[in-house]
Short mmCIF file of C-alpha atoms in Angstrom, two decimals:
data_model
loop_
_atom_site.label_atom_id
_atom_site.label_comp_id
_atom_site.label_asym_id
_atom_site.label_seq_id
_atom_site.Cartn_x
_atom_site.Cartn_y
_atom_site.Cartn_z
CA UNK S 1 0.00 0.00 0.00
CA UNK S 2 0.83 3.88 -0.59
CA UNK S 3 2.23 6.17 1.44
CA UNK S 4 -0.30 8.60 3.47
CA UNK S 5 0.75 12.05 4.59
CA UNK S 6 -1.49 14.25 6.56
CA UNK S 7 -0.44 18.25 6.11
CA UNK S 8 -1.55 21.11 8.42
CA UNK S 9 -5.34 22.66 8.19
CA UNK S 10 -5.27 24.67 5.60
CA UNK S 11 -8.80 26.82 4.43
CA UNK S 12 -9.88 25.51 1.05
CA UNK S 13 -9.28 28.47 -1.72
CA UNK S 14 -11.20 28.60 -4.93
CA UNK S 15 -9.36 26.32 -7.43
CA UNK S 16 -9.61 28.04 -10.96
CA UNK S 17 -10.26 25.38 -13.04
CA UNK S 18 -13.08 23.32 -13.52
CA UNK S 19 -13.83 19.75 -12.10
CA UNK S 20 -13.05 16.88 -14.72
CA UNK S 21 -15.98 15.00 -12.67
CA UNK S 22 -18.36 15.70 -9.76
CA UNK S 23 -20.01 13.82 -7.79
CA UNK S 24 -22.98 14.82 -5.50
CA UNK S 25 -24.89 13.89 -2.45
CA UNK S 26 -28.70 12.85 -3.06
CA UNK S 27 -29.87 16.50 -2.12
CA UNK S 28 -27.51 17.38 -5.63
CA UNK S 29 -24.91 19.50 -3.28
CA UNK S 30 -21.48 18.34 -4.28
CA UNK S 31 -20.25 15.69 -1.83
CA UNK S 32 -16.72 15.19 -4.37
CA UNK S 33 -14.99 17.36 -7.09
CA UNK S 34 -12.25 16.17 -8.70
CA UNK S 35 -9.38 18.06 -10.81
CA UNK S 36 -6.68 16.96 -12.59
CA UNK S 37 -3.34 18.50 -11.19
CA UNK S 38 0.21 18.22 -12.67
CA UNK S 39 1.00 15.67 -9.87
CA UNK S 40 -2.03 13.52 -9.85
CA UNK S 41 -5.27 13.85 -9.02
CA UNK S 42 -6.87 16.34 -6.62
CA UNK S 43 -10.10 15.16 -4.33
CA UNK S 44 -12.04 17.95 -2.76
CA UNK S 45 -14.32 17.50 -0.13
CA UNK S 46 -15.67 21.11 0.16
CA UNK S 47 -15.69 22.70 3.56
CA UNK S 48 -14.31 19.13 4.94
CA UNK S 49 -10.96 18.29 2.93
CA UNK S 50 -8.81 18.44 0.34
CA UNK S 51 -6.78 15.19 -0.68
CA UNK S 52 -4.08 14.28 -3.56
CA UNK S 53 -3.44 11.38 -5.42
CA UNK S 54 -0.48 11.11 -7.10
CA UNK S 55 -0.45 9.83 -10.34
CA UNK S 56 0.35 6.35 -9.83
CA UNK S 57 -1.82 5.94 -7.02
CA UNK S 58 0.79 5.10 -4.52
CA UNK S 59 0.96 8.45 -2.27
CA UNK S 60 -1.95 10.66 -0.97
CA UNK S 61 -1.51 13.83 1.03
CA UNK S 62 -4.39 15.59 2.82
CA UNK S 63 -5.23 19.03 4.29
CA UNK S 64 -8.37 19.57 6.34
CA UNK S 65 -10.01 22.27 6.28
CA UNK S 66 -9.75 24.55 9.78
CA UNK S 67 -11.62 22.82 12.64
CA UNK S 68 -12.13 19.51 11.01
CA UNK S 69 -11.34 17.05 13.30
CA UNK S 70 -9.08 14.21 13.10
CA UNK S 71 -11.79 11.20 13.21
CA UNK S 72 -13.52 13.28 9.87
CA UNK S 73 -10.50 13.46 7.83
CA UNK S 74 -9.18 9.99 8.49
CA UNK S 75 -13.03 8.85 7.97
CA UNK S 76 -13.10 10.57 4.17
CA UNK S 77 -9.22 8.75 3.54
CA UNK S 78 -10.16 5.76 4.92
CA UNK S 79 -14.02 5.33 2.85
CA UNK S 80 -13.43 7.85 -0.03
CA UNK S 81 -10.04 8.48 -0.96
CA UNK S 82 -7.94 5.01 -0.41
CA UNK S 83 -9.97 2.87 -2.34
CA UNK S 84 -9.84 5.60 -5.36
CA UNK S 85 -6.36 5.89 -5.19
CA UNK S 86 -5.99 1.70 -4.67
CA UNK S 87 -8.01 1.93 -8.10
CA UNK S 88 -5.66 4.21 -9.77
CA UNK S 89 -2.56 1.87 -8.21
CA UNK S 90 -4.52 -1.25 -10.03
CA UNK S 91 -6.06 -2.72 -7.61
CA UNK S 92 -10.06 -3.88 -7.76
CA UNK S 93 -11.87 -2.14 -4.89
CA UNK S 94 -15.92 -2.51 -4.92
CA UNK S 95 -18.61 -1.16 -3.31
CA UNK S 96 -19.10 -4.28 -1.12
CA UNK S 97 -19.06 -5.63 2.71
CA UNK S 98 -17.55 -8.91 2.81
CA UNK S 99 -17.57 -11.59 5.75
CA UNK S 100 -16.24 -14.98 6.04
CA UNK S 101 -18.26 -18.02 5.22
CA UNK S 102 -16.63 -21.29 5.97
CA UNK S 103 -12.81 -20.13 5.73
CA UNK S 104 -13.87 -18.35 2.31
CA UNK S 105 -16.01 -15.64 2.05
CA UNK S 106 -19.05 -13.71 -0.09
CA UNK S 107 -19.15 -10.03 -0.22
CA UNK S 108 -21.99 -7.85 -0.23
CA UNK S 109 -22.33 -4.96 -3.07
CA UNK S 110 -24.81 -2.12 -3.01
CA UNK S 111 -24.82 1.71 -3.37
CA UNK S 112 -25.13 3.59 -0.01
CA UNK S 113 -27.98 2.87 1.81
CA UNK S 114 -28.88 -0.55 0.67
CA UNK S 115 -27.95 -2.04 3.59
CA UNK S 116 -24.37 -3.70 3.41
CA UNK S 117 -23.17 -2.87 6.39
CA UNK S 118 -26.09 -3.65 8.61
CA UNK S 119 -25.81 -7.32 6.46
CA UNK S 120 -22.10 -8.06 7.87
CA UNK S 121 -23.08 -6.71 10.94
CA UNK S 122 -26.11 -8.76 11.25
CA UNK S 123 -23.24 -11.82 10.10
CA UNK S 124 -20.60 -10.46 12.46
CA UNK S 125 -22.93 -10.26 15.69
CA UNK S 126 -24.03 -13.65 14.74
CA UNK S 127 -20.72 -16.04 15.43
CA UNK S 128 -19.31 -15.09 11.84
CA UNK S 129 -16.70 -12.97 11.04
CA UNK S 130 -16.62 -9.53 8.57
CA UNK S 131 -13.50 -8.58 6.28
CA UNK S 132 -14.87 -5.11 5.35
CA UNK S 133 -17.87 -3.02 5.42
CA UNK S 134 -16.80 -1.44 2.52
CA UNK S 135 -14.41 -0.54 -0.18
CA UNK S 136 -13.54 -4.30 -0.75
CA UNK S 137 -10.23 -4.72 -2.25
CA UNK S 138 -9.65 -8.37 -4.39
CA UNK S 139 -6.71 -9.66 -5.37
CA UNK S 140 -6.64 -12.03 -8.24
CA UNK S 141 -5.26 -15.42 -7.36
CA UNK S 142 -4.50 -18.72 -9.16
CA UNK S 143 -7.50 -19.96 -9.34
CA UNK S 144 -10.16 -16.63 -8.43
CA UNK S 145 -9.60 -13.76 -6.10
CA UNK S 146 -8.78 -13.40 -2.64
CA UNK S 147 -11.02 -10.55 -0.64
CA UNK S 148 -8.88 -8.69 1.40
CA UNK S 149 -9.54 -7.15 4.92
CA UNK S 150 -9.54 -3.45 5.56
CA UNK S 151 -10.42 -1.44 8.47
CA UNK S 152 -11.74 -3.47 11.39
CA UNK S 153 -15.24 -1.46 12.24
CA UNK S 154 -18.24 -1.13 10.47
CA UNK S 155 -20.42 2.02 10.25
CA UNK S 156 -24.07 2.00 11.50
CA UNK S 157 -26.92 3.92 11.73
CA UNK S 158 -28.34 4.42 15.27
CA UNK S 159 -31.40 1.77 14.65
CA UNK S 160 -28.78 -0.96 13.52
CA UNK S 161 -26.16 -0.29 16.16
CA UNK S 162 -29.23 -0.34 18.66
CA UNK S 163 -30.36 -3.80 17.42
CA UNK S 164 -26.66 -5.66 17.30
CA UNK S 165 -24.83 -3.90 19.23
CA UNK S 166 -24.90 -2.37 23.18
CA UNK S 167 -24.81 1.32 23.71
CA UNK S 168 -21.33 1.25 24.53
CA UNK S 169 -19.80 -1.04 22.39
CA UNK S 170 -16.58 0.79 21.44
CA UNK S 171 -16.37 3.19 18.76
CA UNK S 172 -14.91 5.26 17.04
CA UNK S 173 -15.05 9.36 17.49
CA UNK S 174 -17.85 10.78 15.89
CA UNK S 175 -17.44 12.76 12.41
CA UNK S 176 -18.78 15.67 11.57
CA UNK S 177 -20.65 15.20 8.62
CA UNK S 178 -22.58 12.18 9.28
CA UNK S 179 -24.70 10.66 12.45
CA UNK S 180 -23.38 7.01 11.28
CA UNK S 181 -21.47 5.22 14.24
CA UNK S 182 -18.00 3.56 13.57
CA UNK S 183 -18.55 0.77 15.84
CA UNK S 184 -15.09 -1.18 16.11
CA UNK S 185 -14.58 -4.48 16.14
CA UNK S 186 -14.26 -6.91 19.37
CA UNK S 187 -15.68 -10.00 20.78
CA UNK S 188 -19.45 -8.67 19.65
CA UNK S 189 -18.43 -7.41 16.46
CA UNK S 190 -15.80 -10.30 15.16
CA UNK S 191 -13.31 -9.31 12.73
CA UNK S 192 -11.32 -11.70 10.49
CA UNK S 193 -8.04 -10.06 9.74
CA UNK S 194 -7.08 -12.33 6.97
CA UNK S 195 -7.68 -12.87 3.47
CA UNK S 196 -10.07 -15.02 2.20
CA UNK S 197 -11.13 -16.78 -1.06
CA UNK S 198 -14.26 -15.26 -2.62
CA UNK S 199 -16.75 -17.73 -3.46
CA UNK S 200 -19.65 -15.42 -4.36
CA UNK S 201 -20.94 -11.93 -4.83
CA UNK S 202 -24.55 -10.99 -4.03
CA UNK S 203 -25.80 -7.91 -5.43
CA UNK S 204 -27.81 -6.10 -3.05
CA UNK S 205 -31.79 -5.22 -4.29
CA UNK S 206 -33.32 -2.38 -3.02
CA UNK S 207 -36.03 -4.31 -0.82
CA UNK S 208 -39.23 -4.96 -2.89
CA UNK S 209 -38.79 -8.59 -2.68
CA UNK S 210 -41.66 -10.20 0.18
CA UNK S 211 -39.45 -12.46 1.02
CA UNK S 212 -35.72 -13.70 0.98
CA UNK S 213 -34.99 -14.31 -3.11
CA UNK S 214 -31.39 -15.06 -4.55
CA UNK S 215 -31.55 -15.25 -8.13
CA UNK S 216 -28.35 -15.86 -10.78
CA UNK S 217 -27.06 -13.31 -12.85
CA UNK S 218 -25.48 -14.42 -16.06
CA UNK S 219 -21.57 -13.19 -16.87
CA UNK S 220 -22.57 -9.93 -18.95
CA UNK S 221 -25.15 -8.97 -16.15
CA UNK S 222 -22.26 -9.76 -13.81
CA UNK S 223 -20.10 -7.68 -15.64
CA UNK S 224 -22.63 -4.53 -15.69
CA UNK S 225 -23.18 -4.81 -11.51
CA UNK S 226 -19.41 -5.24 -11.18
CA UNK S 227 -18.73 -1.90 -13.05
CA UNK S 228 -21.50 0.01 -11.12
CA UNK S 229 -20.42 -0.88 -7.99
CA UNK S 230 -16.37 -0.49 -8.87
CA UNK S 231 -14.43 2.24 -7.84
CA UNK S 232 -12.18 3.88 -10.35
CA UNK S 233 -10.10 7.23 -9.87
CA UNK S 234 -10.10 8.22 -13.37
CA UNK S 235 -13.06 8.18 -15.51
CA UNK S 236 -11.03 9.93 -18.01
CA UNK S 237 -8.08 7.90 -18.43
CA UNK S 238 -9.04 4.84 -21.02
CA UNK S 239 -6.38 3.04 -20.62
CA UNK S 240 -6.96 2.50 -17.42
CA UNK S 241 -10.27 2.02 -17.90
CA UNK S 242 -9.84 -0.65 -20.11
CA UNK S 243 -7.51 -2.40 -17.88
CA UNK S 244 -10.39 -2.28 -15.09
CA UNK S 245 -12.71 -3.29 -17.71
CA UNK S 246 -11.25 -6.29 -18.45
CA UNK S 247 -9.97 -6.90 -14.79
CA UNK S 248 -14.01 -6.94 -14.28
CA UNK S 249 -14.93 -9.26 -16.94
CA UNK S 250 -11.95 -11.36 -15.72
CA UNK S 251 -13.88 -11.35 -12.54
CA UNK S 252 -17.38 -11.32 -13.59
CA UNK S 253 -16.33 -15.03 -15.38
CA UNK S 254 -14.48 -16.35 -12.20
CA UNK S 255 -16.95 -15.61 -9.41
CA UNK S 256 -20.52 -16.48 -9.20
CA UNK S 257 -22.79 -13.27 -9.12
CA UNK S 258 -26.37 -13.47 -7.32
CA UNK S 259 -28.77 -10.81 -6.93
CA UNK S 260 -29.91 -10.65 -3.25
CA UNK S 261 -33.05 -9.13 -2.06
CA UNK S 262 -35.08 -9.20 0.67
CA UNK S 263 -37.66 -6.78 2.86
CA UNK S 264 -36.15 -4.33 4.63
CA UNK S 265 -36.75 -5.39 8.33
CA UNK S 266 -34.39 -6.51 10.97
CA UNK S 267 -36.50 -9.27 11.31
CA UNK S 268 -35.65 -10.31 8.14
CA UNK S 269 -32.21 -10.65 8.92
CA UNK S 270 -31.88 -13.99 10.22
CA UNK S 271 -33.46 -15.50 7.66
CA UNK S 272 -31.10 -13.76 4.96
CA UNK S 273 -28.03 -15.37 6.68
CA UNK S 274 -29.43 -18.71 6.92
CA UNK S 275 -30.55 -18.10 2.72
CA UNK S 276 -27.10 -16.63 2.28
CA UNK S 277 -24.83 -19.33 4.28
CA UNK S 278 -26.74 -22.25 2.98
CA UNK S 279 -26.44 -21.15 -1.09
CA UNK S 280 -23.14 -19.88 -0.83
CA UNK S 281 -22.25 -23.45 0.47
CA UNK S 282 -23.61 -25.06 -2.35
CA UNK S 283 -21.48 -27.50 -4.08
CA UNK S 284 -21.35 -25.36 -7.30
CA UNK S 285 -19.86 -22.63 -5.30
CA UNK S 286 -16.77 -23.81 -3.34
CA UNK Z 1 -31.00 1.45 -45.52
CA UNK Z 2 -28.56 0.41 -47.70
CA UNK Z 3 -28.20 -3.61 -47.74
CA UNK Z 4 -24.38 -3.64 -48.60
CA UNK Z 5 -23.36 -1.05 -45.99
CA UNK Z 6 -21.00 -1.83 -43.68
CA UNK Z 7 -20.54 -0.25 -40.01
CA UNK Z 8 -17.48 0.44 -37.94
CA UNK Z 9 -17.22 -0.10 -34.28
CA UNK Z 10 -17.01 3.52 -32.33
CA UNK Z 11 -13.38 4.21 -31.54
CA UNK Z 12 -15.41 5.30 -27.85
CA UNK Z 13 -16.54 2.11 -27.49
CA UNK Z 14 -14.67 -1.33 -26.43
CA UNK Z 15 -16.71 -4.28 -25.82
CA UNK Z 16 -15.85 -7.84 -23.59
CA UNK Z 17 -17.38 -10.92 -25.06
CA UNK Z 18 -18.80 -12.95 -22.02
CA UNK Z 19 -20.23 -16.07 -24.03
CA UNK Z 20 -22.94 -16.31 -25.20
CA UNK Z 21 -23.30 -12.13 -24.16
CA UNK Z 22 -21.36 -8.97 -24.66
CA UNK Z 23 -20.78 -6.56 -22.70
CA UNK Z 24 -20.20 -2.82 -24.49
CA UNK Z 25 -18.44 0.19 -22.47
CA UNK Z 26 -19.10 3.46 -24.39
CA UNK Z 27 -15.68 5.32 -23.07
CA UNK Z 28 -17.08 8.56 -24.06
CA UNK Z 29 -19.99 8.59 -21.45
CA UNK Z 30 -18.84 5.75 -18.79
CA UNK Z 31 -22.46 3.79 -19.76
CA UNK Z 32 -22.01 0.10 -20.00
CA UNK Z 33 -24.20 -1.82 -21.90
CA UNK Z 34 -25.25 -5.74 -21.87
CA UNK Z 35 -26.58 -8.11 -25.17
CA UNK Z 36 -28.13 -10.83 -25.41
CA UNK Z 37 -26.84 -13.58 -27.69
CA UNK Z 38 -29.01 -12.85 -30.24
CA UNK Z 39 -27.48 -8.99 -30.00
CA UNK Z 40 -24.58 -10.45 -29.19
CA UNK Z 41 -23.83 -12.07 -32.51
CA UNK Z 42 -24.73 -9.43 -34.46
CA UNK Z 43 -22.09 -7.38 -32.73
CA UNK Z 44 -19.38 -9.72 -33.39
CA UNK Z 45 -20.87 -9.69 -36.84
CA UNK Z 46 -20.72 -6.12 -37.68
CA UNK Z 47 -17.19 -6.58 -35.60
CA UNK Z 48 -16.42 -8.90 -38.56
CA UNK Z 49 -17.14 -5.95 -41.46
CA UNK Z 50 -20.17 -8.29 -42.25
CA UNK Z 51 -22.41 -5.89 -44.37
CA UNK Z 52 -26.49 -5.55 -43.53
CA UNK Z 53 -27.59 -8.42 -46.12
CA UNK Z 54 -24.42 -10.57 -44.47
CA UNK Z 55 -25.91 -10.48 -41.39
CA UNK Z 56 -29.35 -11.06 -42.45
CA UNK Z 57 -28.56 -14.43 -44.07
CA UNK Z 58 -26.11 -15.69 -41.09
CA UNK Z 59 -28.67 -14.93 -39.00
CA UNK Z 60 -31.65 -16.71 -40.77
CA UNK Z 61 -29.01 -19.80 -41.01
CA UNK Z 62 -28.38 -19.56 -37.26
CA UNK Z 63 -31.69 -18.80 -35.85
CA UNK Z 64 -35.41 -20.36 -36.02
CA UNK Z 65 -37.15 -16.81 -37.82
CA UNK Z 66 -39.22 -15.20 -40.90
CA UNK Z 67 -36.92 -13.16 -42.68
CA UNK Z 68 -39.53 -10.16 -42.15
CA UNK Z 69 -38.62 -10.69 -38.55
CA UNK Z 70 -35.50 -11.20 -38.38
CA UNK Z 71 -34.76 -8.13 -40.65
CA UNK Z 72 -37.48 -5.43 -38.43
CA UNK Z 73 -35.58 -6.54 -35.55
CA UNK Z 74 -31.76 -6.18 -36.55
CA UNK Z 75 -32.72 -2.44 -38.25
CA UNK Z 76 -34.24 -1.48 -35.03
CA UNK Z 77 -31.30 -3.28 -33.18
CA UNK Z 78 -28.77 -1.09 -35.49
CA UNK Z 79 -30.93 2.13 -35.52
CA UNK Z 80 -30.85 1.83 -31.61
CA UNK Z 81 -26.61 1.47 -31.48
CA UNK Z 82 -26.43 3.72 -33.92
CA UNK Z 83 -28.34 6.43 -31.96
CA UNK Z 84 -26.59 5.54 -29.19
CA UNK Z 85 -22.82 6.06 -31.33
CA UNK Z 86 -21.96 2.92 -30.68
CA UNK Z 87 -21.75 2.06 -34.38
CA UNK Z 88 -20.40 4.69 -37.01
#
């Protein structure tokens, strides 16, 4: 991995050119503007953050903004910026949770909201073990892809970390521009700090199903999920995005993709791991 | 439309063939789109410089259809990529 330097606060000045991409929170208020510097690639995070990429991915430097705290900025590195700049270095980092099923392990992908962290912590409360909550790096292997651990906490919103979790269950400090816990892991939360081989990917509905449903998605369909849920740097830079293109294909032909949906109730839950543990240890999986 | 033209592949576009689908990535706006073999085949087939009455007899060779079929469906199928610049 890259090498991470964390500068002074600095106040964000107006940067006079334009944005080569955007993107924005729901509410359409930027949330990320990116511009294209002569070192790399610059990430701003307005009023929170600015970070830089260098070209090849491999070293990022940040500067709060004044009165940002600590917990915020290493938050936005940690979710936002590393697995953009891990995409830039070549690596494949998705939108997924991942936990451990039965020394491999199945990952989780879904756009914010859909509920892929409350799934691996509704797994990891439950005598299993997560990898990530998000920003799930593979590596390709012999044979398939290894999913790789990242940071050992998962983020919840109050009603989740109120249903697995106790009040006090360690955490990490708040940030300031979200009401989403970073519960860390322990004995109630268990972490696996190892890699493990990926033996499926569910794709995460959006909760219009009555009931648990699991349904195969053929290699091109694969392929299309894979590349929503991907994160890449650079939209601008075809030949890199060729490289991830084919990087997803390679994967989209290796590992089994599902879609996963399923109502939107914690009751639900314990049925979706049963659905989830039993297909994913089907023969035509491992 | 012309039954002897021939179209070229959008230097914006690559494409990944995931048998029996494909997969096309239109560079210029990010948008990925999927084909079904049917779709599929006809991109490899147009890949191939295969003019308009090409395709149309592969296709009736390969697949169980009435040429009046066969032929609405692959101009709406090439009116549609072409719209979308996929196809120059």
């Amino acid at each position: 991995m890259g090498q991470y330097v964390l500068s002074e606060a600095h106040k964000q000045t107006p940067i006079t050119i334009s944005p080569f991409h955007v993107s924005n929170l729901p509410d359409g208020q930027p949330w990320t503007e990116f511009y294209r510097t002569s070192a790399g690639i610059l990430l701003r995070f307005p009023k929170l953050a600015d970070f830089e990429v260098s070209a090849d991915g491999a070293l990022i430097s940040s500067r709060p903004a004044p009165g940002i705290p600590d917990a915020t900025v290493e938050h936005l590195y940690l979710n936002q910026v590393l697995p953009l700049a891990l995409s830039k270095a070549g690596k494949l980092v998705l939108h997924a949770s991942a936990v451990e099923l039965d020394s491999g392990a199945v990952a989780f992908l879904a756009e914010a909201g859909r509920g892929k962290s409350t799934l691996a912590a509704a797994f990891a409360t439950n005598g299993w073990r997560f990898l990530t909550d998000d920003g799930l790096v593979l590596d390709p292997k012999d044979n398939g892809y290894l999913a790789m651990p990242s940071h050992p906490s998962i983020r919840l919103w109050r009603d989740s970390h109120e249903r697995f979790l106790t009040a006090d269950a360690p955490a990490a400090p708040p940030i300031s521009y979200s009401s989403k816990a970073r519960l860390l892991a322990d004995s109630d939360l268990k972490y696996c700090n190892e890699p493990r081989s990926l033996r499926a990917l569910y794709c995460l509905g959006c909760g219009t199903a009555s009931s648990v449903s699991i349904e195969r998605l053929s290699a091109a369909e694969s392929l299309v999920q894979l590349a929503k849920h991907a994160f890449l740097l650079d939209i601008e830079d075809r030949k890199l995005i060729n490289t991830h293109f084919d990087r997803l294909a390679d994967l989209a032909e290796r590992i089994p993709c599902f879609d996963l949906d399923y109502p939107r109730e914690f009751s639900e839950l314990p049925g979706v791991r049963r659905a989830v543990v039993g297909h994913a240890m089907e023969a035509e999986l491992s | 439309m012309d039954l002897n033209r021939t179209f070229n592949i959008s230097p914006d576009v690559t494409s990944r063939a995931l048998d029996p689908e494909v997969v096309i990535l239109d560079l210029a706006s990010g948008t990925y789109f999927g084909l079904d073999p049917v779709g599929a085949r006809v991109w490899q087939l147009l890949s191939d410089g295969k003019t308009i009455a090409e395709v149309y007899d592969l296709l009736l060779s390969e697949f169980c259809v009435s040429r009046d079929v066969l032929e609405q469906d692959v101009l709406n199928f090439l009116s549609d990529l072409e719209k979308k610049r996929l196809i120059i």
